[in-house]
Coordinates of C-alpha atoms in Angstrom, one line a residue:
Chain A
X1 CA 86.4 70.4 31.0
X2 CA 88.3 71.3 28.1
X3 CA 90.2 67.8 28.2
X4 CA 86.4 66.2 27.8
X5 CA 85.9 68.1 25.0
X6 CA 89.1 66.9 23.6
X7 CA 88.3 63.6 23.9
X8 CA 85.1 63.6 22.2
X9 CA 86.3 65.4 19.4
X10 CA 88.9 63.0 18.9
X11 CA 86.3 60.0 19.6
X12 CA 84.1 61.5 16.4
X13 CA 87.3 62.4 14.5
X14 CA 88.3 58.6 15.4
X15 CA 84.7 57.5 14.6
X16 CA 85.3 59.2 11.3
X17 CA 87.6 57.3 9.8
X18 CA 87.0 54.1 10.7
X19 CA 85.1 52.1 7.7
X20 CA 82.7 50.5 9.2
X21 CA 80.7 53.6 11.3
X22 CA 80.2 55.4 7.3
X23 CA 78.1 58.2 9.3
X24 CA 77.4 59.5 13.0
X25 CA 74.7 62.2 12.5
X26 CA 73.2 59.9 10.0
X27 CA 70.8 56.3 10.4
X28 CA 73.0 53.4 11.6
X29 CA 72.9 51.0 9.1
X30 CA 74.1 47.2 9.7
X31 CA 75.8 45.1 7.0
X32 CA 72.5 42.6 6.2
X33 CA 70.6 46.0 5.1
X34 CA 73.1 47.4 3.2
X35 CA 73.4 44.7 0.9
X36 CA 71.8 44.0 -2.4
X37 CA 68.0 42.1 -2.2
X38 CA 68.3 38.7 -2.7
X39 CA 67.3 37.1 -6.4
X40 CA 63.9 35.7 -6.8
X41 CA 65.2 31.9 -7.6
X42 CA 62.8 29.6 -9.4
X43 CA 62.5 27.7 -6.7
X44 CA 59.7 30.6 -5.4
X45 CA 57.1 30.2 -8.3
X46 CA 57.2 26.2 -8.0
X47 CA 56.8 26.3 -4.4
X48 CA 53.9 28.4 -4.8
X49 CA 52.4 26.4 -7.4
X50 CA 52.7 23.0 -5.2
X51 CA 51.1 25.2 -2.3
X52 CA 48.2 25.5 -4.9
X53 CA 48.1 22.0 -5.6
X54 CA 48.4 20.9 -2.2
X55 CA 45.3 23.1 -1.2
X56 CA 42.9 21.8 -4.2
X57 CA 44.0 18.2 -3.4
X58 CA 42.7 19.0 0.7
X59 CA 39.4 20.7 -0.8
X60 CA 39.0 17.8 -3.5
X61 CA 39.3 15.7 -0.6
X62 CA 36.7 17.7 1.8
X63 CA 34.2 17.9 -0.8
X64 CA 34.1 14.4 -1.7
X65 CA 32.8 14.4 1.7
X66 CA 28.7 15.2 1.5
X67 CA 27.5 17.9 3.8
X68 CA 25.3 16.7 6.6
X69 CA 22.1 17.5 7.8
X70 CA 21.8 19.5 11.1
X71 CA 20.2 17.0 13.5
X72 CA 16.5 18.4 15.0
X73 CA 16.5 18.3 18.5
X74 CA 12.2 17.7 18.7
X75 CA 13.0 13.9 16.9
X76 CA 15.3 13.1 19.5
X77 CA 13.8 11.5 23.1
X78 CA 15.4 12.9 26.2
X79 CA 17.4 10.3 28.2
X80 CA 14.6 11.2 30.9
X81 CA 12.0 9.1 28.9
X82 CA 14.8 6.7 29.4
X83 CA 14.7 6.6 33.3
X84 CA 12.8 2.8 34.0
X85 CA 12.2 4.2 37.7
X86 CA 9.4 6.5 36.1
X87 CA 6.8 3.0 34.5
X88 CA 3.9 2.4 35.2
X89 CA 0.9 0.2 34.3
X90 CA -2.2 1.5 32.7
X91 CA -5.0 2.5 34.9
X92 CA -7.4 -0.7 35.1
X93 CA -11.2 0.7 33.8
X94 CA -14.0 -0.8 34.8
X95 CA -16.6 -2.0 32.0
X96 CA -19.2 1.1 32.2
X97 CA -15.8 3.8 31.8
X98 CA -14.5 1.5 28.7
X99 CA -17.8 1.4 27.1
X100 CA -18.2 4.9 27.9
X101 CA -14.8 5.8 26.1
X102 CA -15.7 3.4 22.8
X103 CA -18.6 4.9 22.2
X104 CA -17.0 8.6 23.1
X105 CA -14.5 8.0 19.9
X106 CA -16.8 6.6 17.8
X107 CA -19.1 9.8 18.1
X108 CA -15.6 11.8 17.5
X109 CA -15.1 10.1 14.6
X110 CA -18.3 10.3 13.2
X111 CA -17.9 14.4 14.1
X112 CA -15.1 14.2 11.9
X113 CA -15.9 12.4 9.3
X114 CA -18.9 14.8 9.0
X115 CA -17.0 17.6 9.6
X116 CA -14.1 16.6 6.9
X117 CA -17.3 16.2 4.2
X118 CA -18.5 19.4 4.6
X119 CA -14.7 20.7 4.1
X120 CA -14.3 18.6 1.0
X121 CA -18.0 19.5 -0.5
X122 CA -17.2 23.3 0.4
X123 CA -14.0 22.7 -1.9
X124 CA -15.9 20.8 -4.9
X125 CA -18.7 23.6 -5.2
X126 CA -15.9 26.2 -4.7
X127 CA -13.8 24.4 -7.9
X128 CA -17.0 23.7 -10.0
X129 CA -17.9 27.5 -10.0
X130 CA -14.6 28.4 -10.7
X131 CA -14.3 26.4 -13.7
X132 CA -18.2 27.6 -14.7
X133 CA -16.8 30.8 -13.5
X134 CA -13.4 30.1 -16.4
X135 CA -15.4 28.8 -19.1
X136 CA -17.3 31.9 -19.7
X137 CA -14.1 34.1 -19.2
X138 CA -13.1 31.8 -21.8
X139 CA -15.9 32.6 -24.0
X140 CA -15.6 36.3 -23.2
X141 CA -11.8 37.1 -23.6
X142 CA -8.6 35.2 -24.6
X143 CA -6.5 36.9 -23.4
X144 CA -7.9 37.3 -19.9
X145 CA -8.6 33.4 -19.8
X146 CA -4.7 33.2 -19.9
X147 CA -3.7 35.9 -17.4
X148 CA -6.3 34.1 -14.9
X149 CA -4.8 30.8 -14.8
X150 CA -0.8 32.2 -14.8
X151 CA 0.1 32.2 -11.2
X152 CA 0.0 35.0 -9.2
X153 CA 3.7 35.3 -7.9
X154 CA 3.0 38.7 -6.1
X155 CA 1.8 36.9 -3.1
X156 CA 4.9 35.1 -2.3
X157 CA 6.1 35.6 0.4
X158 CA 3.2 35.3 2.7
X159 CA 2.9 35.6 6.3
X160 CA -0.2 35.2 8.8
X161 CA 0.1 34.6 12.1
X162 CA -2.7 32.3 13.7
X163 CA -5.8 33.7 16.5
X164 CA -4.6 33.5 19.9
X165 CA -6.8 33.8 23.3
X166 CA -4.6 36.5 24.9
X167 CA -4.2 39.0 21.7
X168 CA -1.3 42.1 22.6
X169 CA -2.6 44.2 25.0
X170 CA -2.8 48.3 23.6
X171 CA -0.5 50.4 25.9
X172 CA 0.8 47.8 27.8
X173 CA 4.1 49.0 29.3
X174 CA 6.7 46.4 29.2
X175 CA 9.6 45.3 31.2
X176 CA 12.8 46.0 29.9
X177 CA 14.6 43.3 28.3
X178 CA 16.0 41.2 25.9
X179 CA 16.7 38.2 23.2
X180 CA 19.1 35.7 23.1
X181 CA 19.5 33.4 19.8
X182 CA 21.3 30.2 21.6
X183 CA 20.5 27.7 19.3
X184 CA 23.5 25.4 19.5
X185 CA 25.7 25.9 15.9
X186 CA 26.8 22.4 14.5
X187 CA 29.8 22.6 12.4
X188 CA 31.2 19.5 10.1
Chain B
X1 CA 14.4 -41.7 -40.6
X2 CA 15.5 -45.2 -39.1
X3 CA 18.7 -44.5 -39.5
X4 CA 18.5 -40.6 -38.0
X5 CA 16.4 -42.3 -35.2
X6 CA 19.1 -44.8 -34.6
X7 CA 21.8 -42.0 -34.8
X8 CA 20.3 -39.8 -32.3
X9 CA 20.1 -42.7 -29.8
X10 CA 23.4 -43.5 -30.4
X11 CA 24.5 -39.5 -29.5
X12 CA 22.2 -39.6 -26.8
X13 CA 23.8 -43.6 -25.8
X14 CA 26.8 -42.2 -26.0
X15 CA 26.5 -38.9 -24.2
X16 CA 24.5 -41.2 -21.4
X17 CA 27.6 -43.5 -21.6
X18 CA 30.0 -39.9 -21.2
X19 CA 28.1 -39.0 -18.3
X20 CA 28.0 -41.9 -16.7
X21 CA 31.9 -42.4 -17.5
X22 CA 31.9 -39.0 -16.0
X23 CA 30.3 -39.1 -13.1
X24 CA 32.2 -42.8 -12.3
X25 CA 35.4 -41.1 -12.3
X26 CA 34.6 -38.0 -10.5
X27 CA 33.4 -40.3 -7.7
X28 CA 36.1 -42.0 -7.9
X29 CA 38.2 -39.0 -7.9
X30 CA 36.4 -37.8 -5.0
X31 CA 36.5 -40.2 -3.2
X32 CA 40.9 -40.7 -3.4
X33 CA 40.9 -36.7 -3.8
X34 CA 40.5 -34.2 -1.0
X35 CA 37.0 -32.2 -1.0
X36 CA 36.3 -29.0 -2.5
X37 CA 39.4 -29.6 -5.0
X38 CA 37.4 -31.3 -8.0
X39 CA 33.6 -30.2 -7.1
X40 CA 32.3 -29.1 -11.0
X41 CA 29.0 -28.1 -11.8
X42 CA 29.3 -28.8 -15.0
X43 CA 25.6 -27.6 -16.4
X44 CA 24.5 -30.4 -19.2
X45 CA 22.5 -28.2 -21.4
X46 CA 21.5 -30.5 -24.2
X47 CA 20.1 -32.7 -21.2
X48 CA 16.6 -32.4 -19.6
X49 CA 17.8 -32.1 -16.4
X50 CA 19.2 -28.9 -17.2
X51 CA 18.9 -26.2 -14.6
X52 CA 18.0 -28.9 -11.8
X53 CA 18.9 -27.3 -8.5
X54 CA 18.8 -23.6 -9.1
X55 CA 16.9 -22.1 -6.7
X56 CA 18.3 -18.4 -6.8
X57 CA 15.9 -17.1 -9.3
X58 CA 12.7 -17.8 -7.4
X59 CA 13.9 -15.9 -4.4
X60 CA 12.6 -12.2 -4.5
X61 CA 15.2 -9.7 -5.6
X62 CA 17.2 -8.1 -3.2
X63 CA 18.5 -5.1 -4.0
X64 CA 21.8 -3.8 -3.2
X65 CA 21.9 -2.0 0.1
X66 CA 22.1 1.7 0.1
X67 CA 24.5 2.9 2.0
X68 CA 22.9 6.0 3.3
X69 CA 20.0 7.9 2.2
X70 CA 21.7 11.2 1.0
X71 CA 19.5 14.6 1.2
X72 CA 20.2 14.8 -3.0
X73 CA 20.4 18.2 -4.8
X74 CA 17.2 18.5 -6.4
X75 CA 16.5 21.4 -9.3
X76 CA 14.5 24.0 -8.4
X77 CA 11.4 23.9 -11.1
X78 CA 10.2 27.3 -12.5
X79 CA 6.8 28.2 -13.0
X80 CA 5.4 27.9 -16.0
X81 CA 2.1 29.1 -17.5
X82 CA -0.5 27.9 -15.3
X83 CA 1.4 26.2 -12.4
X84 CA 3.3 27.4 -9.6
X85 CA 7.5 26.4 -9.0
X86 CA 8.2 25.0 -6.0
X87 CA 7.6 26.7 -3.2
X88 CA 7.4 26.0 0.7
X89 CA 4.7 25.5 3.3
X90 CA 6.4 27.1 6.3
X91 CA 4.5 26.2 9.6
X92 CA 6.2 27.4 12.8
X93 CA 5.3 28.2 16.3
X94 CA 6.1 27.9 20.0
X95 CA 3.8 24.6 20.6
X96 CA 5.3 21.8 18.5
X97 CA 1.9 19.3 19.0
X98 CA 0.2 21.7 16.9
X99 CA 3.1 22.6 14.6
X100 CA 3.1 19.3 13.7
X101 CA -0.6 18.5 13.9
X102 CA -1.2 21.6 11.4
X103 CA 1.7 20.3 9.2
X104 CA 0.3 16.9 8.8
X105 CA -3.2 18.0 8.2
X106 CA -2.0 20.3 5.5
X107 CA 0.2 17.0 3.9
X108 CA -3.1 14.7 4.3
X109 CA -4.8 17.8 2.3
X110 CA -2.5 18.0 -0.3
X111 CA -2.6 13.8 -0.7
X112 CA -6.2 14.5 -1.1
X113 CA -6.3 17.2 -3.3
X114 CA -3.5 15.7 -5.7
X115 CA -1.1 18.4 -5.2
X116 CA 2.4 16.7 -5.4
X117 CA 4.4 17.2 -2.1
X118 CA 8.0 17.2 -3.2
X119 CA 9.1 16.9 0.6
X120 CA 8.0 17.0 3.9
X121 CA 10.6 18.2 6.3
X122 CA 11.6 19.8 10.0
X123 CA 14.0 22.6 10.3
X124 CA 16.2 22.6 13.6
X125 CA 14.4 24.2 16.4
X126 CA 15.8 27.5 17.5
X127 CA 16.2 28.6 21.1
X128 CA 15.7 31.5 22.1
X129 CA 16.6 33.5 25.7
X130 CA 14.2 35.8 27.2
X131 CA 16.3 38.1 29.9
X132 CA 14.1 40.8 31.8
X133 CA 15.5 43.6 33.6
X134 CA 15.1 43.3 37.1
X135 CA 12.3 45.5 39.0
X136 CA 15.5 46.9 41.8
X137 CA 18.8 47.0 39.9
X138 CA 20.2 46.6 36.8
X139 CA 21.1 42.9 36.3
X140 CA 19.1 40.8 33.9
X141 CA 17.8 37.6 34.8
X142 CA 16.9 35.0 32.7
X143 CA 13.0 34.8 32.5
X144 CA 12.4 31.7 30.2
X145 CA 13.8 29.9 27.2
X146 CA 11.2 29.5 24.1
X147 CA 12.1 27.1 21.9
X148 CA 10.4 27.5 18.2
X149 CA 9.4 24.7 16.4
X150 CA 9.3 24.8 12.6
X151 CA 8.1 22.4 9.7
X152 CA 8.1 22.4 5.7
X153 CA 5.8 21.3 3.3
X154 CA 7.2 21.1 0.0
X155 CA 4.7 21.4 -2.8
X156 CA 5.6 21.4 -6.3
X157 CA 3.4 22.3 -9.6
X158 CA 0.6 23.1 -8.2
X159 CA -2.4 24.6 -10.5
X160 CA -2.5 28.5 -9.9
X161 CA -6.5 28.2 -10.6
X162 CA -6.1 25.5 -7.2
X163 CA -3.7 27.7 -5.1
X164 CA -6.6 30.4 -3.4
X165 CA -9.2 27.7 -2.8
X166 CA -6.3 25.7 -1.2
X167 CA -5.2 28.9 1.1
X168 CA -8.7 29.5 2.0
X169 CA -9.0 26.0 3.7
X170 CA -5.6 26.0 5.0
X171 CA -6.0 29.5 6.9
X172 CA -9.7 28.9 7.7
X173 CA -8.1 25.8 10.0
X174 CA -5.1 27.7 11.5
X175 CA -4.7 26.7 15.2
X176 CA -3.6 29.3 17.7
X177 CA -0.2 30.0 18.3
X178 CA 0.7 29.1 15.0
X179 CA 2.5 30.8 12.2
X180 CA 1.7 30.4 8.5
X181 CA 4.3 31.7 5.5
X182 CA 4.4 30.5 2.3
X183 CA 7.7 31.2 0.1
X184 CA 9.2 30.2 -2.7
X185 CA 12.0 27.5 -2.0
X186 CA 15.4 28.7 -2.9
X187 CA 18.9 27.3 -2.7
X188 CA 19.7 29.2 1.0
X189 CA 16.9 27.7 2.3
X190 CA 18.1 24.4 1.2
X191 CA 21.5 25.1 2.3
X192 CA 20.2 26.0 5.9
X193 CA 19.4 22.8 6.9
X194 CA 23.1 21.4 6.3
X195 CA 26.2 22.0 8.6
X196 CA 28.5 24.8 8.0
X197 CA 32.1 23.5 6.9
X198 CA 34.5 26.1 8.1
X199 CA 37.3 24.4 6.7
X200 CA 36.1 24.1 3.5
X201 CA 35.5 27.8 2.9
X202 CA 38.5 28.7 4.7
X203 CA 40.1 26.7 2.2
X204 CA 37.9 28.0 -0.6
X205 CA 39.1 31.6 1.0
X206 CA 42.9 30.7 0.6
X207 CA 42.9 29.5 -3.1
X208 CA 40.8 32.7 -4.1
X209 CA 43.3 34.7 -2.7

C-alpha cells in the first residue's frame, strides 16, 4: 500500500518537473493553443472583397435573366384529348331537327340582342340623369361638384360572392376535416 | 444654245460610249473570269434607267422578329381627380366555363363602354385538398380536390362618375358560383404571377449580409 503511494507521489513530483506537463490540477493545454493568434494578413480583406465581386457578377448574371410567368394549368389540353381512339363523327340530323336548331338560334339571338338593348338603354338613361343629376350640383355647389366626381377609394377592396341554388344550411353540423393548398410551386 | 445642245449630246455620247465600253469589257471579263468575282451593280444615276430592277421597296415591311413577348413592367398610374388608378377585376370561382364566360362579358362591357382595359389575364389555378374525418376512426380520407379558377380584368382610368353604374350591371349579371372582388393592382400582385428565383434571393441574402 504504502509503496503505491510512493509511486504516485514520485509520478506527480516527476510530472512536476518536467516542462512540458506546466500543471496537473489545472486544464491540459496543448502547444497549438498556447500559442499566439495568428496575424490577420492582407490577403483576408482581398479575399473577401473578390467573394463580393464574385457574388454580384453570379446575380448580374441571374438577373439579366427575365423572370417567367407561372404557366396556367386551365390553357393547357390534357394528353387525354389527345387519345385518337376516343373520335368520332358528328351525329347525322335529319332536315326537320336542322331546321328546327337554325331557327332555335336565331330566336336566341334575337333574345339577346333584345335583351343586351335593354341593358345598354338601362345604362344610357342611368348616365343621362346623372349628368342632369351633376349639372345642377354644379349649379348648386362648387365645391360638392368636385368631391362627387373624385373617386371614391373607400370601396376598394370589394368582395361579393355570387347567388347559388344550395345557400349554407343554418346549424348544419359538419364533418370534421380539413384543407390542403397543393398547388404545384414552380421555381426558376 | 447649239452649242450647249451639242455639248450635252456629246456627255451623254460619250457616257453611252463609257457604258457601252463598260459593259463590253465586263462581258468580256466575264466571260474569261470565274462567276461571282467581278458581278457590279454599279447604279448609273444620271441615267434614266436608274433604279431598274429594285423590287425590295414594294414588298410590305417586315418587321424584325421579336424574340419573345416579355410580360413588361408597367407603372402603376395613380388616381387623379376624377378617374380611378388602375385597379383589377378579380373573377374567381370553382366552375371555370363561367369564370371565363363572366370574365369575357365584363371585357366585351368595358369595349363597349370605352373603359380602357390595360390587360386581360388568368392567374394559375390553385388546388385545393378536401380530407374528411372518417365516420369510425380517426384517419382522414381524401374527399375531393377543388380546383379554383381565377381571371383579371385590368382596367385603367376609368371615370369615377362611370364606376357605380358600371358595378350595378356587372353584379346585376353575376352567375352562380362565382366570386366578384375588385382591388386596386399593386406590385405583389404583379409579382405573383411570376416564378420564385430562390437562387437569386439567396444570393440577394448573401451580399446583404
Amino acid at each position: 500500500m504504502r509503496y503505491s503511494y510512493e509511486n504516485v507521489a514520485s509520478s506527480v513530483v516527476a510530472v512536476r518537473h518536467s516542462h512540458w506537463f506546466t500543471s496537473v490540477l489545472s486544464l491540459k493545454t496543448s502547444m497549438p493553443l498556447r500559442a499566439e493568434p495568428k496575424k490577420k494578413k492582407k490577403v483576408d480583406p482581398r479575399r473577401e472583397i473578390m467573394m463580393k465581386e464574385r457574388l454580384k457578377k453570379k446575380l448580374k448574371r441571374l438577373e439579366k435573366v427575365p423572370p417567367e410567368l407561372i404557366p396556367i394549368e386551365d390553357f393547357i389540353t390534357p394528353a387525354k384529348c389527345f387519345d385518337e381512339t376516343r373520335i368520332r363523327d358528328a351525329p347525322k340530323l335529319c332536315f326537320e331537327e336542322s331546321e328546327r336548331r337554325a331557327l332555335l338560334l336565331k330566336e336566341w339571338s334575337r333574345y339577346k340582342y333584345s335583351q343586351h338593348q335593354t341593358e345598354m338603354d338601362t345604362i344610357n338613361e342611368a348616365l343621362e340623369a346623372q349628368r342632369q343629376a351633376l349639372d345642377e350640383l354644379k349649379l348648386e355647389s362648387e365645391e360638392l361638384y368636385k368631391a362627387a366626381l373624385s373617386p371614391d377609394m373607400d370601396l376598394f377592396p370589394f368582395q361579393h360572392e355570387g347567388p347559388s341554388y344550395t345557400p349554407p344550411v343554418t346549424n348544419y353540423d359538419a364533418p370534421e376535416g380539413k384543407y390542403n393548398d397543393v398547388t404545384r410551386v414552380y421555381t426558376q | 444654245m447649239n452649242t450647249l445642245l451639242n455639248k450635252v449630246l456629246l456627255l451623254q455620247n460619250t457616257q453611252a460610249l463609257v457604258c457601252a465600253v463598260s459593259s463590253v469589257q465586263s462581258q468580256l471579263l466575264t466571260t474569261h473570269m470565274a462567276l461571282g468575282v467581278l458581278l457590279t451593280n454599279r447604279q448609273y444615276r444620271s441615267m434614266p434607267t436608274h433604279g431598274i430592277g429594285k423590287y425590295r421597296h414594294l414588298l410590305p415591311k417586315a418587321l424584325p422578329k421579336k424574340k419573345k413577348d416579355r410580360v413588361q413592367v408597367k407603372q402603376i398610374k395613380a388616381a387623379t381627380a376624377t378617374e380611378f388608378g388602375v385597379f383589377n377585376v378579380c373573377v374567381s370561382g370553382y366552375d371555370m366555363t363561367l369564370v371565363e364566360h363572366y370574365s369575357q362579358y365584363i371585357h366585351n362591357l368595358c369595349n363597349h363602354l370605352d373603359i380602357k382595359v390595360d390587360e386581360s389575364y388568368a392567374l394559375p389555378t390553385k388546388s385545393t385538398e378536401v380530407m374528411l374525418m372518417q365516420e369510425q376512426g380517426t384517419k382522414m380520407y381524401l374527399d375531393a380536390v377543388l380546383k379554383t379558377h381565377e381571371r383579371i380584368v385590368q382596367i385603367s382610368e376609368m371615370k369615377a362618375t362611370l364606376f357605380p353604374i358600371f358595378m350595378d350591371v356587372v353584379l346585376k349579371n353575376q352567375p352562380e358560383g362565382v366570386r366578384f372582388c375588385v382591388k386596386q393592382h399593386s406590385e405583389t400582385d404583379f409579382q405573383a404571377r411570376f416564378k420564385t428565383r430562390p437562387e437569386l434571393e439567396g444570393l440577394l441574402a448573401k451580399i446583404n449580409n
